[in-house]
């Protein structure tokens, strides 16, 4: 499956002068963590980074990686996603990933893709229980109602590129409390929570 890393937003909520995808965790730009996860996934065959004029330094950074770059008009997440799919003629299912998800792993992405193929629906969205976000020290900024309960939007989805102009696609909903999707970086507190998790993970490996 092809992966699209969406890295064209302003990142207003986090503030500062650094483009959000370039905020560093353990000395490495956040988008590098995301790219490395996609490159480690066995079920991902090709990786694109979608950027805009709002993220020129991000474009410069990703040019160092073995990924393709799509430049869009910066009219918003959904409009940019639609433009990226149409301009690159991606007429098949596409995994979309927000650039603010540095805790993703190749193994987890493979699990999501496998779940998508088994579900047999055009689209898939990953939702996170709000209590899972709270447990990891973050507050969800986007909520999605499902079966009478609100969940946090993870920023990880699959859409069928062949149906991108048809409006909302029938979708499989995958509920996950994994830290990989529970923490996406929208605020400074989120950034601190992500770095804390990565430090603890690194320290544990060193034992």
PDB file of C-alpha atoms in Angstrom:
ATOM      1  CA  UNK A   1       0.000   0.000   0.000  1.00  0.00           C
ATOM      2  CA  UNK A   2       1.077   3.582  -0.656  1.00  0.00           C
ATOM      3  CA  UNK A   3       1.369   5.907   2.356  1.00  0.00           C
ATOM      4  CA  UNK A   4       0.743   9.654   2.300  1.00  0.00           C
ATOM      5  CA  UNK A   5       2.273  11.608   5.182  1.00  0.00           C
ATOM      6  CA  UNK A   6       0.327  14.853   5.519  1.00  0.00           C
ATOM      7  CA  UNK A   7       2.766  17.610   6.475  1.00  0.00           C
ATOM      8  CA  UNK A   8       1.339  20.849   5.103  1.00  0.00           C
ATOM      9  CA  UNK A   9      -0.526  22.420   8.032  1.00  0.00           C
ATOM     10  CA  UNK A  10       0.338  25.583   9.947  1.00  0.00           C
ATOM     11  CA  UNK A  11       0.477  23.928  13.380  1.00  0.00           C
ATOM     12  CA  UNK A  12      -1.074  26.987  15.063  1.00  0.00           C
ATOM     13  CA  UNK A  13      -1.900  25.231  18.326  1.00  0.00           C
ATOM     14  CA  UNK A  14       1.692  24.387  19.125  1.00  0.00           C
ATOM     15  CA  UNK A  15       3.048  27.875  18.449  1.00  0.00           C
ATOM     16  CA  UNK A  16       6.674  28.868  17.943  1.00  0.00           C
ATOM     17  CA  UNK A  17       8.572  29.546  14.728  1.00  0.00           C
ATOM     18  CA  UNK A  18       9.551  25.961  13.918  1.00  0.00           C
ATOM     19  CA  UNK A  19       7.334  24.143  11.408  1.00  0.00           C
ATOM     20  CA  UNK A  20       5.505  21.457  13.389  1.00  0.00           C
ATOM     21  CA  UNK A  21       6.866  18.463  11.405  1.00  0.00           C
ATOM     22  CA  UNK A  22      10.387  19.668  12.262  1.00  0.00           C
ATOM     23  CA  UNK A  23       9.923  19.854  16.026  1.00  0.00           C
ATOM     24  CA  UNK A  24      12.567  17.620  17.541  1.00  0.00           C
ATOM     25  CA  UNK A  25      12.135  14.565  19.719  1.00  0.00           C
ATOM     26  CA  UNK A  26      15.365  13.154  21.127  1.00  0.00           C
ATOM     27  CA  UNK A  27      17.201  15.392  18.644  1.00  0.00           C
ATOM     28  CA  UNK A  28      15.370  14.089  15.554  1.00  0.00           C
ATOM     29  CA  UNK A  29      12.677  15.987  13.594  1.00  0.00           C
ATOM     30  CA  UNK A  30       9.218  14.575  14.247  1.00  0.00           C
ATOM     31  CA  UNK A  31       8.580  13.830  10.584  1.00  0.00           C
ATOM     32  CA  UNK A  32      11.688  11.635  10.495  1.00  0.00           C
ATOM     33  CA  UNK A  33      10.143   9.391  13.160  1.00  0.00           C
ATOM     34  CA  UNK A  34       7.038   9.074  10.965  1.00  0.00           C
ATOM     35  CA  UNK A  35       9.002   8.426   7.770  1.00  0.00           C
ATOM     36  CA  UNK A  36      11.113   5.766   9.493  1.00  0.00           C
ATOM     37  CA  UNK A  37       7.962   3.999  10.697  1.00  0.00           C
ATOM     38  CA  UNK A  38       6.558   3.882   7.156  1.00  0.00           C
ATOM     39  CA  UNK A  39       9.871   2.631   5.759  1.00  0.00           C
ATOM     40  CA  UNK A  40       9.899  -0.154   8.375  1.00  0.00           C
ATOM     41  CA  UNK A  41       6.398  -1.356   7.451  1.00  0.00           C
ATOM     42  CA  UNK A  42       6.417  -4.458   5.247  1.00  0.00           C
ATOM     43  CA  UNK A  43       2.985  -3.680   3.802  1.00  0.00           C
ATOM     44  CA  UNK A  44       3.918  -0.163   2.609  1.00  0.00           C
ATOM     45  CA  UNK A  45       5.461  -0.114  -0.855  1.00  0.00           C
ATOM     46  CA  UNK A  46       5.867   3.616  -1.452  1.00  0.00           C
ATOM     47  CA  UNK A  47       5.867   6.761   0.691  1.00  0.00           C
ATOM     48  CA  UNK A  48       4.833  10.282  -0.265  1.00  0.00           C
ATOM     49  CA  UNK A  49       5.078  13.410   1.872  1.00  0.00           C
ATOM     50  CA  UNK A  50       2.389  15.995   1.162  1.00  0.00           C
ATOM     51  CA  UNK A  51       3.557  19.543   1.908  1.00  0.00           C
ATOM     52  CA  UNK A  52       2.661  23.148   1.044  1.00  0.00           C
ATOM     53  CA  UNK A  53       4.190  26.610   0.868  1.00  0.00           C
ATOM     54  CA  UNK A  54       3.541  26.823   4.611  1.00  0.00           C
ATOM     55  CA  UNK A  55       6.159  24.136   5.232  1.00  0.00           C
ATOM     56  CA  UNK A  56       9.156  24.997   3.014  1.00  0.00           C
ATOM     57  CA  UNK A  57      11.736  23.768   5.527  1.00  0.00           C
ATOM     58  CA  UNK A  58       9.856  20.502   5.860  1.00  0.00           C
ATOM     59  CA  UNK A  59      10.138  20.088   2.092  1.00  0.00           C
ATOM     60  CA  UNK A  60      13.876  20.635   2.417  1.00  0.00           C
ATOM     61  CA  UNK A  61      14.155  18.097   5.244  1.00  0.00           C
ATOM     62  CA  UNK A  62      12.206  15.322   3.511  1.00  0.00           C
ATOM     63  CA  UNK A  63      14.261  15.730   0.345  1.00  0.00           C
ATOM     64  CA  UNK A  64      17.002  13.906   2.281  1.00  0.00           C
ATOM     65  CA  UNK A  65      14.792  10.805   2.621  1.00  0.00           C
ATOM     66  CA  UNK A  66      13.875   8.117   0.054  1.00  0.00           C
ATOM     67  CA  UNK A  67      10.320   9.431  -0.275  1.00  0.00           C
ATOM     68  CA  UNK A  68       8.395  11.220  -2.992  1.00  0.00           C
ATOM     69  CA  UNK A  69       7.061  14.728  -2.394  1.00  0.00           C
ATOM     70  CA  UNK A  70       3.686  16.119  -3.447  1.00  0.00           C
ATOM     71  CA  UNK A  71       3.170  19.866  -3.139  1.00  0.00           C
ATOM     72  CA  UNK A  72      -0.426  20.997  -2.681  1.00  0.00           C
ATOM     73  CA  UNK A  73      -2.183  24.362  -2.445  1.00  0.00           C
ATOM     74  CA  UNK A  74      -2.604  24.433   1.319  1.00  0.00           C
ATOM     75  CA  UNK A  75      -6.415  24.762   1.330  1.00  0.00           C
ATOM     76  CA  UNK A  76      -6.877  22.439   4.300  1.00  0.00           C
ATOM     77  CA  UNK A  77      -6.254  18.798   5.200  1.00  0.00           C
ATOM     78  CA  UNK A  78      -9.083  17.243   3.180  1.00  0.00           C
ATOM     79  CA  UNK A  79      -8.652  19.469   0.130  1.00  0.00           C
ATOM     80  CA  UNK A  80      -4.888  18.826   0.128  1.00  0.00           C
ATOM     81  CA  UNK A  81      -5.452  15.075   0.481  1.00  0.00           C
ATOM     82  CA  UNK A  82      -7.860  15.102  -2.425  1.00  0.00           C
ATOM     83  CA  UNK A  83      -5.448  17.149  -4.550  1.00  0.00           C
ATOM     84  CA  UNK A  84      -2.503  14.880  -3.713  1.00  0.00           C
ATOM     85  CA  UNK A  85      -4.422  11.748  -4.715  1.00  0.00           C
ATOM     86  CA  UNK A  86      -5.742  13.271  -7.954  1.00  0.00           C
ATOM     87  CA  UNK A  87      -2.458  14.923  -9.005  1.00  0.00           C
ATOM     88  CA  UNK A  88      -0.498  11.712  -8.419  1.00  0.00           C
ATOM     89  CA  UNK A  89      -3.188   9.479  -9.944  1.00  0.00           C
ATOM     90  CA  UNK A  90      -3.371   7.223  -6.879  1.00  0.00           C
ATOM     91  CA  UNK A  91      -6.285   5.065  -8.018  1.00  0.00           C
ATOM     92  CA  UNK A  92      -6.170   2.536  -5.193  1.00  0.00           C
ATOM     93  CA  UNK A  93      -6.387   2.424  -1.381  1.00  0.00           C
ATOM     94  CA  UNK A  94      -4.001   4.858   0.302  1.00  0.00           C
ATOM     95  CA  UNK A  95      -2.867   5.006   3.928  1.00  0.00           C
ATOM     96  CA  UNK A  96      -2.944   8.598   5.199  1.00  0.00           C
ATOM     97  CA  UNK A  97      -0.828   9.579   8.181  1.00  0.00           C
ATOM     98  CA  UNK A  98      -0.598  12.916   9.992  1.00  0.00           C
ATOM     99  CA  UNK A  99       2.985  14.109  10.343  1.00  0.00           C
ATOM    100  CA  UNK A 100       2.424  14.634  14.069  1.00  0.00           C
ATOM    101  CA  UNK A 101       2.398  10.924  14.992  1.00  0.00           C
ATOM    102  CA  UNK A 102       6.034  10.206  15.972  1.00  0.00           C
ATOM    103  CA  UNK A 103       5.289   7.071  18.007  1.00  0.00           C
ATOM    104  CA  UNK A 104       4.075   4.996  15.075  1.00  0.00           C
ATOM    105  CA  UNK A 105       5.974   1.815  14.250  1.00  0.00           C
ATOM    106  CA  UNK A 106       6.213  -0.244  11.104  1.00  0.00           C
ATOM    107  CA  UNK A 107       4.640  -3.196  12.882  1.00  0.00           C
ATOM    108  CA  UNK A 108       1.612  -1.205  13.976  1.00  0.00           C
ATOM    109  CA  UNK A 109       1.094   0.246  10.477  1.00  0.00           C
ATOM    110  CA  UNK A 110       1.212  -3.293   9.069  1.00  0.00           C
ATOM    111  CA  UNK A 111      -1.508  -4.335  11.544  1.00  0.00           C
ATOM    112  CA  UNK A 112      -3.755  -1.441  10.483  1.00  0.00           C
ATOM    113  CA  UNK A 113      -3.295  -2.244   6.791  1.00  0.00           C
ATOM    114  CA  UNK A 114      -4.014  -5.927   7.418  1.00  0.00           C
ATOM    115  CA  UNK A 115      -7.188  -4.990   9.301  1.00  0.00           C
ATOM    116  CA  UNK A 116      -8.258  -2.812   6.369  1.00  0.00           C
ATOM    117  CA  UNK A 117      -7.916  -5.598   3.818  1.00  0.00           C
ATOM    118  CA  UNK A 118      -9.829  -8.044   6.017  1.00  0.00           C
ATOM    119  CA  UNK A 119     -12.669  -5.551   6.596  1.00  0.00           C
ATOM    120  CA  UNK A 120     -13.398  -5.231   2.878  1.00  0.00           C
ATOM    121  CA  UNK A 121     -14.675  -1.635   3.016  1.00  0.00           C
ATOM    122  CA  UNK A 122     -13.431   1.319   0.908  1.00  0.00           C
ATOM    123  CA  UNK A 123     -12.097   3.257   3.916  1.00  0.00           C
ATOM    124  CA  UNK A 124     -10.857   2.816   7.472  1.00  0.00           C
ATOM    125  CA  UNK A 125     -10.387   5.208  10.362  1.00  0.00           C
ATOM    126  CA  UNK A 126      -8.499   4.585  13.607  1.00  0.00           C
ATOM    127  CA  UNK A 127     -10.178   6.038  16.698  1.00  0.00           C
ATOM    128  CA  UNK A 128      -8.760   6.203  20.215  1.00  0.00           C
ATOM    129  CA  UNK A 129     -10.669   5.955  23.514  1.00  0.00           C
ATOM    130  CA  UNK A 130     -10.407   9.320  25.279  1.00  0.00           C
ATOM    131  CA  UNK A 131      -9.251   7.582  28.466  1.00  0.00           C
ATOM    132  CA  UNK A 132      -6.246   6.187  26.548  1.00  0.00           C
ATOM    133  CA  UNK A 133      -5.199   9.723  25.604  1.00  0.00           C
ATOM    134  CA  UNK A 134      -5.620  10.887  29.197  1.00  0.00           C
ATOM    135  CA  UNK A 135      -3.588   7.931  30.454  1.00  0.00           C
ATOM    136  CA  UNK A 136      -0.666   9.096  28.324  1.00  0.00           C
ATOM    137  CA  UNK A 137      -0.964  12.728  29.418  1.00  0.00           C
ATOM    138  CA  UNK A 138      -2.591  14.250  26.334  1.00  0.00           C
ATOM    139  CA  UNK A 139      -5.944  15.896  25.647  1.00  0.00           C
ATOM    140  CA  UNK A 140      -7.602  15.020  22.325  1.00  0.00           C
ATOM    141  CA  UNK A 141      -8.286  18.030  20.093  1.00  0.00           C
ATOM    142  CA  UNK A 142     -10.627  16.341  17.585  1.00  0.00           C
ATOM    143  CA  UNK A 143     -13.470  14.048  18.607  1.00  0.00           C
ATOM    144  CA  UNK A 144     -15.534  11.618  16.544  1.00  0.00           C
ATOM    145  CA  UNK A 145     -18.847  10.103  17.684  1.00  0.00           C
ATOM    146  CA  UNK A 146     -19.162   6.361  17.181  1.00  0.00           C
ATOM    147  CA  UNK A 147     -21.872   4.080  18.542  1.00  0.00           C
ATOM    148  CA  UNK A 148     -23.023   6.635  21.107  1.00  0.00           C
ATOM    149  CA  UNK A 149     -19.573   7.505  22.439  1.00  0.00           C
ATOM    150  CA  UNK A 150     -16.954  10.112  21.576  1.00  0.00           C
ATOM    151  CA  UNK A 151     -13.476   8.991  20.551  1.00  0.00           C
ATOM    152  CA  UNK A 152     -10.282  10.863  19.719  1.00  0.00           C
ATOM    153  CA  UNK A 153      -9.391  11.104  16.038  1.00  0.00           C
ATOM    154  CA  UNK A 154      -5.976   9.527  15.572  1.00  0.00           C
ATOM    155  CA  UNK A 155      -4.854  10.954  12.222  1.00  0.00           C
ATOM    156  CA  UNK A 156      -4.404   7.478  10.734  1.00  0.00           C
ATOM    157  CA  UNK A 157      -6.801   6.450   7.952  1.00  0.00           C
ATOM    158  CA  UNK A 158      -7.164   4.527   4.729  1.00  0.00           C
ATOM    159  CA  UNK A 159      -9.123   5.991   1.814  1.00  0.00           C
ATOM    160  CA  UNK A 160      -9.812   4.564  -1.628  1.00  0.00           C
ATOM    161  CA  UNK A 161      -8.257   6.894  -4.179  1.00  0.00           C
ATOM    162  CA  UNK A 162     -10.727   5.739  -6.813  1.00  0.00           C
ATOM    163  CA  UNK A 163     -13.587   7.178  -4.741  1.00  0.00           C
ATOM    164  CA  UNK A 164     -11.923  10.385  -3.544  1.00  0.00           C
ATOM    165  CA  UNK A 165     -14.444  12.618  -5.346  1.00  0.00           C
ATOM    166  CA  UNK A 166     -17.491  10.693  -4.120  1.00  0.00           C
ATOM    167  CA  UNK A 167     -17.701  12.272  -0.674  1.00  0.00           C
ATOM    168  CA  UNK A 168     -17.604  10.274   2.559  1.00  0.00           C
ATOM    169  CA  UNK A 169     -16.683   6.647   1.950  1.00  0.00           C
ATOM    170  CA  UNK A 170     -18.112   3.669   3.791  1.00  0.00           C
ATOM    171  CA  UNK A 171     -15.526   2.950   6.443  1.00  0.00           C
ATOM    172  CA  UNK A 172     -14.352   0.370   8.893  1.00  0.00           C
ATOM    173  CA  UNK A 173     -13.738   1.781  12.368  1.00  0.00           C
ATOM    174  CA  UNK A 174     -10.755   0.411  14.268  1.00  0.00           C
ATOM    175  CA  UNK A 175     -10.700   1.301  17.968  1.00  0.00           C
ATOM    176  CA  UNK A 176      -7.167   1.282  19.361  1.00  0.00           C
ATOM    177  CA  UNK A 177      -5.724   2.332  22.714  1.00  0.00           C
ATOM    178  CA  UNK A 178      -2.127   1.884  21.559  1.00  0.00           C
ATOM    179  CA  UNK A 179       0.251   4.704  22.435  1.00  0.00           C
ATOM    180  CA  UNK A 180       1.231   4.863  18.751  1.00  0.00           C
ATOM    181  CA  UNK A 181      -2.094   6.545  18.013  1.00  0.00           C
ATOM    182  CA  UNK A 182      -3.030   7.872  21.455  1.00  0.00           C
ATOM    183  CA  UNK A 183      -0.330  10.560  21.274  1.00  0.00           C
ATOM    184  CA  UNK A 184      -0.305  12.896  18.332  1.00  0.00           C
ATOM    185  CA  UNK A 185       1.488  16.194  18.781  1.00  0.00           C
ATOM    186  CA  UNK A 186      -0.760  19.254  18.659  1.00  0.00           C
ATOM    187  CA  UNK A 187       0.471  21.152  21.740  1.00  0.00           C
ATOM    188  CA  UNK A 188       3.661  21.550  23.742  1.00  0.00           C
ATOM    189  CA  UNK A 189       2.245  19.178  26.370  1.00  0.00           C
ATOM    190  CA  UNK A 190       1.725  16.549  23.667  1.00  0.00           C
ATOM    191  CA  UNK A 191       5.325  17.029  22.551  1.00  0.00           C
ATOM    192  CA  UNK A 192       6.539  16.530  26.128  1.00  0.00           C
ATOM    193  CA  UNK A 193       4.387  13.391  26.510  1.00  0.00           C
ATOM    194  CA  UNK A 194       5.779  11.928  23.270  1.00  0.00           C
ATOM    195  CA  UNK A 195       9.362  12.667  24.271  1.00  0.00           C
ATOM    196  CA  UNK A 196       8.799  11.220  27.756  1.00  0.00           C
ATOM    197  CA  UNK A 197       7.522   7.983  26.220  1.00  0.00           C
ATOM    198  CA  UNK A 198      10.441   7.770  23.777  1.00  0.00           C
ATOM    199  CA  UNK A 199      12.973   8.417  26.554  1.00  0.00           C
ATOM    200  CA  UNK A 200      11.475   5.693  28.745  1.00  0.00           C
ATOM    201  CA  UNK A 201      11.426   3.296  25.798  1.00  0.00           C
ATOM    202  CA  UNK A 202      15.080   4.089  25.006  1.00  0.00           C
ATOM    203  CA  UNK A 203      16.092   3.709  28.671  1.00  0.00           C
ATOM    204  CA  UNK A 204      14.340   0.339  28.896  1.00  0.00           C
ATOM    205  CA  UNK A 205      16.156  -0.911  25.796  1.00  0.00           C
ATOM    206  CA  UNK A 206      19.436   0.106  27.357  1.00  0.00           C
ATOM    207  CA  UNK A 207      18.872  -1.998  30.465  1.00  0.00           C
TER     208      UNK A 207
END
